[in-house]
PDB file of C-alpha atoms and ligand atoms in Angstrom:
ATOM      1  CA  MET A   8     189.948 -80.797 143.519  1.00 95.00           C
ATOM      2  CA  ARG A   9     189.902 -77.068 143.853  1.00 96.00           C
ATOM      3  CA  VAL A  10     192.347 -75.487 141.394  1.00 97.00           C
ATOM      4  CA  ILE A  11     193.227 -71.865 142.147  1.00 97.00           C
ATOM      5  CA  ILE A  12     195.276 -70.062 139.509  1.00 98.00           C
ATOM      6  CA  VAL A  13     197.035 -66.920 140.709  1.00 97.00           C
ATOM      7  CA  LYS A  14     199.336 -64.379 139.070  1.00 98.00           C
ATOM      8  CA  ASP A  15     202.727 -65.261 140.463  1.00 98.00           C
ATOM      9  CA  TYR A  16     204.815 -66.847 143.214  1.00 98.00           C
ATOM     10  CA  LYS A  17     204.101 -64.011 145.631  1.00 98.00           C
ATOM     11  CA  GLU A  18     200.349 -64.392 145.325  1.00 98.00           C
ATOM     12  CA  MET A  19     200.590 -68.189 145.543  1.00 98.00           C
ATOM     13  CA  SER A  20     202.524 -67.836 148.794  1.00 98.00           C
ATOM     14  CA  ARG A  21     200.067 -65.338 150.236  1.00 98.00           C
ATOM     15  CA  ARG A  22     196.987 -67.398 149.338  1.00 98.00           C
ATOM     16  CA  ALA A  23     198.565 -70.563 150.760  1.00 98.00           C
ATOM     17  CA  ALA A  24     199.484 -68.826 154.028  1.00 98.00           C
ATOM     18  CA  GLU A  25     195.887 -67.617 154.289  1.00 98.00           C
ATOM     19  CA  VAL A  26     194.631 -71.205 154.050  1.00 98.00           C
ATOM     20  CA  VAL A  27     197.033 -72.323 156.806  1.00 98.00           C
ATOM     21  CA  ALA A  28     196.149 -69.363 159.060  1.00 98.00           C
ATOM     22  CA  ASN A  29     192.442 -70.005 158.508  1.00 98.00           C
ATOM     23  CA  ARG A  30     192.768 -73.664 159.543  1.00 98.00           C
ATOM     24  CA  ILE A  31     194.809 -72.744 162.647  1.00 98.00           C
ATOM     25  CA  GLY A  32     192.120 -70.183 163.483  1.00 98.00           C
ATOM     26  CA  LYS A  33     189.490 -72.922 163.353  1.00 98.00           C
ATOM     27  CA  LYS A  34     191.636 -75.488 165.176  1.00 98.00           C
ATOM     28  CA  PRO A  35     194.500 -74.028 167.245  1.00 98.00           C
ATOM     29  CA  ASP A  36     196.062 -77.472 167.807  1.00 98.00           C
ATOM     30  CA  LEU A  37     196.083 -78.231 164.077  1.00 98.00           C
ATOM     31  CA  VAL A  38     198.256 -81.120 162.936  1.00 98.00           C
ATOM     32  CA  LEU A  39     200.101 -79.571 160.026  1.00 98.00           C
ATOM     33  CA  GLY A  40     202.029 -81.565 157.438  1.00 98.00           C
ATOM     34  CA  LEU A  41     204.921 -79.542 156.051  1.00 98.00           C
ATOM     35  CA  ALA A  42     207.096 -79.639 152.952  1.00 98.00           C
ATOM     36  CA  THR A  43     210.570 -78.425 151.995  1.00 97.00           C
ATOM     37  CA  GLY A  44     212.051 -77.249 148.673  1.00 95.00           C
ATOM     38  CA  SER A  45     211.969 -73.709 147.307  1.00 95.00           C
ATOM     39  CA  THR A  46     208.220 -73.645 146.637  1.00 98.00           C
ATOM     40  CA  PRO A  47     206.879 -73.227 150.214  1.00 98.00           C
ATOM     41  CA  VAL A  48     209.569 -70.738 151.322  1.00 98.00           C
ATOM     42  CA  GLY A  49     207.414 -67.705 150.395  1.00 98.00           C
ATOM     43  CA  MET A  50     204.466 -69.183 152.275  1.00 98.00           C
ATOM     44  CA  TYR A  51     206.671 -69.718 155.338  1.00 98.00           C
ATOM     45  CA  SER A  52     207.845 -66.070 155.173  1.00 98.00           C
ATOM     46  CA  GLU A  53     204.230 -64.927 155.040  1.00 98.00           C
ATOM     47  CA  LEU A  54     203.326 -67.152 158.012  1.00 98.00           C
ATOM     48  CA  ILE A  55     206.234 -65.640 159.961  1.00 98.00           C
ATOM     49  CA  ARG A  56     204.935 -62.171 159.101  1.00 98.00           C
ATOM     50  CA  MET A  57     201.426 -63.152 160.222  1.00 98.00           C
ATOM     51  CA  HIS A  58     202.848 -64.504 163.484  1.00 98.00           C
ATOM     52  CA  LYS A  59     204.867 -61.345 164.179  1.00 98.00           C
ATOM     53  CA  GLU A  60     202.387 -58.720 162.977  1.00 98.00           C
ATOM     54  CA  GLU A  61     198.998 -60.352 163.411  1.00 98.00           C
ATOM     55  CA  GLY A  62     199.596 -62.716 166.334  1.00 97.00           C
ATOM     56  CA  LEU A  63     199.102 -65.972 164.406  1.00 98.00           C
ATOM     57  CA  ASP A  64     199.651 -68.475 167.202  1.00 98.00           C
ATOM     58  CA  PHE A  65     201.531 -71.741 166.653  1.00 98.00           C
ATOM     59  CA  SER A  66     201.839 -72.632 170.336  1.00 98.00           C
ATOM     60  CA  LYS A  67     199.471 -75.594 170.064  1.00 98.00           C
ATOM     61  CA  VAL A  68     200.216 -76.575 166.455  1.00 98.00           C
ATOM     62  CA  ARG A  69     201.907 -79.924 165.852  1.00 98.00           C
ATOM     63  CA  SER A  70     203.878 -80.459 162.657  1.00 98.00           C
ATOM     64  CA  PHE A  71     205.018 -83.466 160.662  1.00 98.00           C
ATOM     65  CA  ASN A  72     207.411 -83.025 157.773  1.00 98.00           C
ATOM     66  CA  LEU A  73     206.981 -85.067 154.637  1.00 98.00           C
ATOM     67  CA  ASP A  74     210.526 -86.251 154.170  1.00 97.00           C
ATOM     68  CA  GLU A  75     214.240 -86.073 154.917  1.00 96.00           C
ATOM     69  CA  TYR A  76     217.441 -87.129 153.193  1.00 95.00           C
ATOM     70  CA  CYS A  77     219.046 -90.335 154.398  1.00 93.00           C
ATOM     71  CA  GLY A  78     222.587 -90.025 155.610  1.00 90.00           C
ATOM     72  CA  LEU A  79     222.521 -86.355 156.642  1.00 90.00           C
ATOM     73  CA  SER A  80     222.573 -85.510 160.332  1.00 88.00           C
ATOM     74  CA  SER A  81     219.919 -83.095 161.559  1.00 88.00           C
ATOM     75  CA  ASP A  82     222.457 -80.263 161.897  1.00 91.00           C
ATOM     76  CA  HIS A  83     223.716 -80.668 158.312  1.00 93.00           C
ATOM     77  CA  PRO A  84     222.949 -77.377 156.475  1.00 94.00           C
ATOM     78  CA  GLN A  85     221.234 -79.278 153.625  1.00 94.00           C
ATOM     79  CA  SER A  86     219.129 -81.465 155.890  1.00 95.00           C
ATOM     80  CA  TYR A  87     215.416 -80.763 155.983  1.00 96.00           C
ATOM     81  CA  HIS A  88     215.708 -80.445 159.787  1.00 96.00           C
ATOM     82  CA  TYR A  89     218.033 -77.508 159.274  1.00 97.00           C
ATOM     83  CA  PHE A  90     215.903 -76.074 156.464  1.00 97.00           C
ATOM     84  CA  MET A  91     212.688 -76.111 158.495  1.00 98.00           C
ATOM     85  CA  HIS A  92     214.279 -74.415 161.504  1.00 98.00           C
ATOM     86  CA  ASP A  93     215.945 -71.839 159.309  1.00 98.00           C
ATOM     87  CA  LYS A  94     212.897 -71.035 157.160  1.00 98.00           C
ATOM     88  CA  LEU A  95     210.091 -71.356 159.707  1.00 98.00           C
ATOM     89  CA  PHE A  96     210.431 -72.888 163.164  1.00 98.00           C
ATOM     90  CA  ASN A  97     213.079 -70.484 164.534  1.00 98.00           C
ATOM     91  CA  HIS A  98     210.791 -67.535 163.759  1.00 98.00           C
ATOM     92  CA  ILE A  99     207.428 -68.661 165.174  1.00 98.00           C
ATOM     93  CA  ASN A 100     206.220 -69.878 168.554  1.00 98.00           C
ATOM     94  CA  ILE A 101     205.838 -73.589 167.731  1.00 98.00           C
ATOM     95  CA  ARG A 102     207.015 -75.769 170.631  1.00 98.00           C
ATOM     96  CA  PRO A 103     210.110 -77.883 169.803  1.00 98.00           C
ATOM     97  CA  GLU A 104     208.414 -80.970 171.280  1.00 98.00           C
ATOM     98  CA  ASN A 105     205.580 -80.567 168.746  1.00 98.00           C
ATOM     99  CA  ILE A 106     207.888 -80.739 165.719  1.00 98.00           C
ATOM    100  CA  TYR A 107     208.294 -84.092 163.968  1.00 98.00           C
ATOM    101  CA  ILE A 108     210.643 -84.669 161.027  1.00 96.00           C
ATOM    102  CA  PRO A 109     211.692 -88.121 159.791  1.00 94.00           C
ATOM    103  CA  ILE A 110     215.169 -88.978 161.046  1.00 90.00           C
ATOM    104  CA  GLY A 111     217.459 -89.660 158.104  1.00 81.00           C
ATOM    105  CA  ASP A 112     220.613 -90.743 159.870  1.00 68.00           C
ATOM    106  CA  VAL A 113     219.371 -93.620 161.973  1.00 67.00           C
ATOM    107  CA  GLU A 114     220.956 -97.034 161.727  1.00 76.00           C
ATOM    108  CA  ASN A 115     217.674 -98.834 161.634  1.00 79.00           C
ATOM    109  CA  ALA A 116     215.596 -96.638 159.380  1.00 81.00           C
ATOM    110  CA  ASN A 117     212.718 -99.136 159.186  1.00 84.00           C
ATOM    111  CA  ILE A 118     212.029 -98.789 162.898  1.00 88.00           C
ATOM    112  CA  SER A 119     212.168 -95.030 162.510  1.00 89.00           C
ATOM    113  CA  CYS A 120     209.615 -95.182 159.634  1.00 93.00           C
ATOM    114  CA  GLN A 121     207.208 -97.275 161.708  1.00 94.00           C
ATOM    115  CA  TRP A 122     207.642 -94.924 164.653  1.00 94.00           C
ATOM    116  CA  TYR A 123     206.778 -91.949 162.424  1.00 96.00           C
ATOM    117  CA  GLU A 124     203.563 -93.577 161.203  1.00 97.00           C
ATOM    118  CA  LYS A 125     202.601 -94.430 164.776  1.00 98.00           C
ATOM    119  CA  LYS A 126     203.297 -90.891 165.984  1.00 98.00           C
ATOM    120  CA  ILE A 127     201.108 -89.361 163.247  1.00 98.00           C
ATOM    121  CA  LYS A 128     198.245 -91.598 164.388  1.00 98.00           C
ATOM    122  CA  GLU A 129     198.843 -90.821 168.075  1.00 98.00           C
ATOM    123  CA  GLU A 130     198.614 -87.095 167.358  1.00 98.00           C
ATOM    124  CA  GLY A 131     195.241 -87.660 165.706  1.00 98.00           C
ATOM    125  CA  GLY A 132     196.283 -87.716 162.044  1.00 98.00           C
ATOM    126  CA  ILE A 133     197.299 -84.849 159.766  1.00 98.00           C
ATOM    127  CA  ASP A 134     194.675 -82.129 159.325  1.00 98.00           C
ATOM    128  CA  LEU A 135     196.328 -80.182 156.519  1.00 98.00           C
ATOM    129  CA  GLN A 136     199.236 -81.463 154.428  1.00 98.00           C
ATOM    130  CA  ILE A 137     201.306 -78.947 152.448  1.00 98.00           C
ATOM    131  CA  LEU A 138     202.848 -80.382 149.270  1.00 98.00           C
ATOM    132  CA  GLY A 139     205.260 -79.238 146.588  1.00 98.00           C
ATOM    133  CA  ILE A 140     205.678 -81.178 143.347  1.00 98.00           C
ATOM    134  CA  GLY A 141     208.805 -82.393 141.573  1.00 95.00           C
ATOM    135  CA  ARG A 142     209.356 -82.133 137.808  1.00 93.00           C
ATOM    136  CA  ASP A 143     208.750 -85.887 137.707  1.00 93.00           C
ATOM    137  CA  GLY A 144     205.387 -85.381 139.414  1.00 96.00           C
ATOM    138  CA  HIS A 145     206.517 -86.617 142.833  1.00 96.00           C
ATOM    139  CA  ILE A 146     205.067 -85.534 146.168  1.00 98.00           C
ATOM    140  CA  GLY A 147     207.353 -86.008 149.161  1.00 97.00           C
ATOM    141  CA  PHE A 148     210.064 -88.316 147.825  1.00 96.00           C
ATOM    142  CA  ASN A 149     207.433 -90.607 146.296  1.00 98.00           C
ATOM    143  CA  GLU A 150     209.142 -91.048 142.977  1.00 96.00           C
ATOM    144  CA  PRO A 151     207.444 -92.530 139.868  1.00 97.00           C
ATOM    145  CA  GLY A 152     206.400 -96.130 140.494  1.00 97.00           C
ATOM    146  CA  SER A 153     205.705 -95.607 144.205  1.00 98.00           C
ATOM    147  CA  SER A 154     202.794 -97.680 145.423  1.00 98.00           C
ATOM    148  CA  LEU A 155     199.697 -95.517 145.798  1.00 97.00           C
ATOM    149  CA  GLY A 156     199.164 -97.212 149.168  1.00 97.00           C
ATOM    150  CA  SER A 157     202.757 -96.806 150.415  1.00 98.00           C
ATOM    151  CA  ARG A 158     203.641 -95.800 153.974  1.00 97.00           C
ATOM    152  CA  THR A 159     206.663 -93.961 155.403  1.00 97.00           C
ATOM    153  CA  ARG A 160     209.764 -95.702 154.023  1.00 95.00           C
ATOM    154  CA  ILE A 161     213.078 -95.243 152.292  1.00 93.00           C
ATOM    155  CA  LYS A 162     213.004 -94.374 148.585  1.00 94.00           C
ATOM    156  CA  THR A 163     215.798 -94.295 146.039  1.00 94.00           C
ATOM    157  CA  LEU A 164     215.839 -90.831 144.465  1.00 94.00           C
ATOM    158  CA  THR A 165     215.548 -90.470 140.680  1.00 93.00           C
ATOM    159  CA  LYS A 166     218.356 -88.877 138.650  1.00 93.00           C
ATOM    160  CA  GLU A 167     215.966 -85.987 137.936  1.00 90.00           C
ATOM    161  CA  THR A 168     215.391 -85.308 141.650  1.00 92.00           C
ATOM    162  CA  ILE A 169     219.114 -85.521 142.369  1.00 95.00           C
ATOM    163  CA  GLU A 170     219.833 -83.057 139.534  1.00 93.00           C
ATOM    164  CA  ASP A 171     217.106 -80.683 140.704  1.00 90.00           C
ATOM    165  CA  ASN A 172     218.333 -80.746 144.299  1.00 92.00           C
ATOM    166  CA  ALA A 173     222.024 -80.452 143.376  1.00 94.00           C
ATOM    167  CA  ARG A 174     221.592 -76.659 143.339  1.00 92.00           C
ATOM    168  CA  PHE A 175     221.515 -76.703 147.133  1.00 90.00           C
ATOM    169  CA  PHE A 176     224.787 -78.666 147.441  1.00 93.00           C
ATOM    170  CA  LYS A 177     228.381 -77.752 146.535  1.00 92.00           C
ATOM    171  CA  LYS A 178     228.691 -80.779 144.228  1.00 92.00           C
ATOM    172  CA  ARG A 179     226.149 -83.106 142.613  1.00 93.00           C
ATOM    173  CA  GLU A 180     227.999 -86.065 144.200  1.00 94.00           C
ATOM    174  CA  GLU A 181     227.063 -84.742 147.635  1.00 94.00           C
ATOM    175  CA  VAL A 182     223.305 -85.157 147.068  1.00 95.00           C
ATOM    176  CA  PRO A 183     222.103 -88.196 149.040  1.00 95.00           C
ATOM    177  CA  LEU A 184     220.864 -91.110 146.931  1.00 94.00           C
ATOM    178  CA  TYR A 185     218.035 -92.045 149.288  1.00 94.00           C
ATOM    179  CA  GLY A 186     215.288 -90.230 151.121  1.00 94.00           C
ATOM    180  CA  ILE A 187     212.926 -91.199 153.912  1.00 95.00           C
ATOM    181  CA  THR A 188     209.404 -90.107 153.015  1.00 97.00           C
ATOM    182  CA  MET A 189     205.803 -90.342 154.116  1.00 98.00           C
ATOM    183  CA  GLY A 190     204.114 -92.716 151.699  1.00 98.00           C
ATOM    184  CA  LEU A 191     201.267 -91.988 149.329  1.00 98.00           C
ATOM    185  CA  GLY A 192     198.930 -93.918 151.627  1.00 98.00           C
ATOM    186  CA  THR A 193     200.102 -91.728 154.524  1.00 98.00           C
ATOM    187  CA  ILE A 194     199.530 -88.522 152.538  1.00 98.00           C
ATOM    188  CA  SER A 195     196.076 -89.655 151.329  1.00 98.00           C
ATOM    189  CA  GLU A 196     194.940 -89.974 154.931  1.00 98.00           C
ATOM    190  CA  ALA A 197     195.508 -86.263 155.614  1.00 98.00           C
ATOM    191  CA  ARG A 198     192.095 -84.626 155.998  1.00 98.00           C
ATOM    192  CA  GLU A 199     193.046 -81.903 153.553  1.00 98.00           C
ATOM    193  CA  CYS A 200     195.925 -81.438 151.094  1.00 98.00           C
ATOM    194  CA  LEU A 201     197.308 -78.175 149.737  1.00 98.00           C
ATOM    195  CA  LEU A 202     199.660 -78.487 146.775  1.00 98.00           C
ATOM    196  CA  LEU A 203     201.649 -75.496 145.544  1.00 98.00           C
ATOM    197  CA  ALA A 204     203.515 -75.022 142.277  1.00 98.00           C
ATOM    198  CA  SER A 205     205.136 -72.103 140.537  1.00 98.00           C
ATOM    199  CA  GLY A 206     207.083 -71.609 137.319  1.00 98.00           C
ATOM    200  CA  THR A 207     207.383 -73.163 133.880  1.00 98.00           C
ATOM    201  CA  ASN A 208     209.458 -76.136 135.032  1.00 96.00           C
ATOM    202  CA  LYS A 209     206.334 -77.442 136.807  1.00 98.00           C
ATOM    203  CA  THR A 210     203.938 -76.926 133.861  1.00 98.00           C
ATOM    204  CA  GLU A 211     204.052 -80.493 132.581  1.00 98.00           C
ATOM    205  CA  ALA A 212     203.903 -82.185 135.990  1.00 98.00           C
ATOM    206  CA  ILE A 213     200.922 -80.009 136.960  1.00 98.00           C
ATOM    207  CA  GLN A 214     198.994 -80.763 133.767  1.00 98.00           C
ATOM    208  CA  LYS A 215     199.542 -84.509 134.150  1.00 98.00           C
ATOM    209  CA  SER A 216     198.703 -84.470 137.870  1.00 98.00           C
ATOM    210  CA  ILE A 217     195.427 -82.593 137.501  1.00 98.00           C
ATOM    211  CA  GLU A 218     194.202 -83.727 134.084  1.00 98.00           C
ATOM    212  CA  GLY A 219     196.035 -86.966 133.340  1.00 98.00           C
ATOM    213  CA  PRO A 220     195.140 -90.445 134.562  1.00 98.00           C
ATOM    214  CA  VAL A 221     195.660 -91.327 138.241  1.00 98.00           C
ATOM    215  CA  SER A 222     198.903 -93.220 138.058  1.00 98.00           C
ATOM    216  CA  ALA A 223     201.947 -94.238 140.079  1.00 98.00           C
ATOM    217  CA  GLU A 224     203.937 -92.703 137.216  1.00 97.00           C
ATOM    218  CA  ILE A 225     202.916 -89.188 138.384  1.00 98.00           C
ATOM    219  CA  THR A 226     202.377 -89.631 142.088  1.00 98.00           C
ATOM    220  CA  ALA A 227     200.765 -86.190 142.596  1.00 98.00           C
ATOM    221  CA  SER A 228     197.858 -87.450 140.427  1.00 98.00           C
ATOM    222  CA  LEU A 229     196.759 -89.325 143.547  1.00 98.00           C
ATOM    223  CA  LEU A 230     195.220 -86.044 144.712  1.00 98.00           C
ATOM    224  CA  GLN A 231     192.440 -86.598 142.152  1.00 98.00           C
ATOM    225  CA  LEU A 232     191.141 -89.245 144.552  1.00 98.00           C
ATOM    226  CA  HIS A 233     191.386 -87.006 147.615  1.00 98.00           C
ATOM    227  CA  PRO A 234     188.091 -85.550 148.897  1.00 98.00           C
ATOM    228  CA  ARG A 235     189.662 -82.239 149.945  1.00 98.00           C
ATOM    229  CA  ALA A 236     192.581 -81.192 147.781  1.00 98.00           C
ATOM    230  CA  ILE A 237     193.415 -77.577 146.986  1.00 98.00           C
ATOM    231  CA  ILE A 238     195.970 -76.787 144.279  1.00 98.00           C
ATOM    232  CA  ILE A 239     197.342 -73.238 144.183  1.00 98.00           C
ATOM    233  CA  ILE A 240     199.464 -72.579 141.101  1.00 98.00           C
ATOM    234  CA  ASP A 241     200.740 -69.517 139.302  1.00 98.00           C
ATOM    235  CA  GLU A 242     200.137 -68.514 135.672  1.00 98.00           C
ATOM    236  CA  GLU A 243     203.339 -70.167 134.485  1.00 98.00           C
ATOM    237  CA  ALA A 244     202.672 -73.518 136.151  1.00 98.00           C
ATOM    238  CA  SER A 245     199.089 -73.514 134.806  1.00 98.00           C
ATOM    239  CA  GLN A 246     200.038 -72.876 131.154  1.00 97.00           C
ATOM    240  CA  ASN A 247     199.167 -76.341 129.789  1.00 98.00           C
ATOM    241  CA  LEU A 248     195.930 -76.963 131.676  1.00 98.00           C
ATOM    242  CA  ARG A 249     193.171 -77.755 129.204  1.00 98.00           C
ATOM    243  CA  GLN A 250     190.415 -76.695 131.609  1.00 97.00           C
ATOM    244  CA  LYS A 251     192.191 -73.535 132.760  1.00 97.00           C
ATOM    245  CA  ASP A 252     189.293 -71.195 131.880  1.00 96.00           C
ATOM    246  CA  TYR A 253     186.836 -73.430 133.698  1.00 97.00           C
ATOM    247  CA  TYR A 254     188.979 -73.500 136.874  1.00 97.00           C
ATOM    248  CA  ARG A 255     189.100 -69.690 136.843  1.00 96.00           C
ATOM    249  CA  TYR A 256     185.358 -69.460 136.249  1.00 96.00           C
ATOM    250  CA  THR A 257     184.693 -71.932 139.086  1.00 95.00           C
ATOM    251  CA  GLU A 258     186.729 -69.803 141.509  1.00 93.00           C
ATOM    252  CA  LYS A 259     184.823 -66.646 140.498  1.00 92.00           C
ATOM    253  CA  MET A 260     181.495 -68.414 140.992  1.00 92.00           C
ATOM    254  CA  ALA A 261     182.628 -69.791 144.373  1.00 88.00           C
ATOM    255  CA  GLU A 262     183.616 -66.282 145.493  1.00 85.00           C
ATOM    256  CA  LYS A 263     180.156 -65.004 144.495  1.00 86.00           C
ATOM    257  CA  LEU A 264     178.514 -67.746 146.546  1.00 84.00           C
ATOM    258  CA  GLU A 265     180.732 -66.959 149.561  1.00 80.00           C
ATOM    259  CA  ARG A 266     179.758 -63.272 149.355  1.00 76.00           C
ATOM    260  CA  LYS A 267     176.027 -64.064 149.358  1.00 70.00           C
TER     261      LYS A 267
HETATM  262  P1  PGA B 330     210.923 -77.347 144.741  1.00 51.10           P
HETATM  263  O1  PGA B 330     210.828 -78.904 144.972  1.00 51.10           O
HETATM  264  O2  PGA B 330     209.884 -76.717 145.596  1.00 51.10           O
HETATM  265  O3  PGA B 330     212.310 -76.965 145.164  1.00 51.10           O
HETATM  266  O4  PGA B 330     210.684 -77.100 143.280  1.00 51.10           O
HETATM  267  C1  PGA B 330     209.581 -79.514 145.023  1.00 51.10           C
HETATM  268  C2  PGA B 330     209.714 -81.017 145.203  1.00 51.10           C
HETATM  269  O5  PGA B 330     210.668 -81.611 144.704  1.00 51.10           O
HETATM  270  O6  PGA B 330     208.814 -81.606 145.813  1.00 51.10           O
END
């Protein structure tokens, strides 16, 4: 795992956008796994800026979102379909036919989950998966107790997740109780993962994910087993890391090597 500690949310967003732009530069038809929530919004803004000012080209990029609420139609303002178009897709040149987001309002969700898995494979697998992290350590909607080998499926959301996401809805009762999410097995198969976290409410989840045991209790800890995982976190989110000084030192040494 490569742990990069930066000053604040702005720098986290900029560094993350640089990673994405770099991978698109190397592979214009990158298969990009995307995430929702407030964490990646700054990175999306920076990617939009890079597209408009520096010509970052998304015309061949294919994207797969991690998750979606069950029971919300794709035009619902709180759906992740709506969110992704509002925060990113409407402002870049990605082709609509290259955008994949789990469908949360289908009658037979199991068929939809299997279709999603199949589609990821058909497109060649995810090259770079962007991840946020919940206070309970979840990635996607893989709540504590999720099988580390799980595939795309429906998950019951924890009370904590519902409370955290209630800020986007008028009333807590409006937050869906279920989500459709890529599984931990699905995420592990991405060739590279990039997890972002900012702020003190992520401090504990980040410490457990990076330095605690690999466990279904904190599903982000699965990244410890991933051969190419980058974690970009700000000062506040990194507060409790025991090896914080070492991670900083490692980054400095890596930069020196790159300059040589
Ligand atoms: P947040 O959510 O980015 O809004 O904090 C992250 C998550 O729950 O995965």
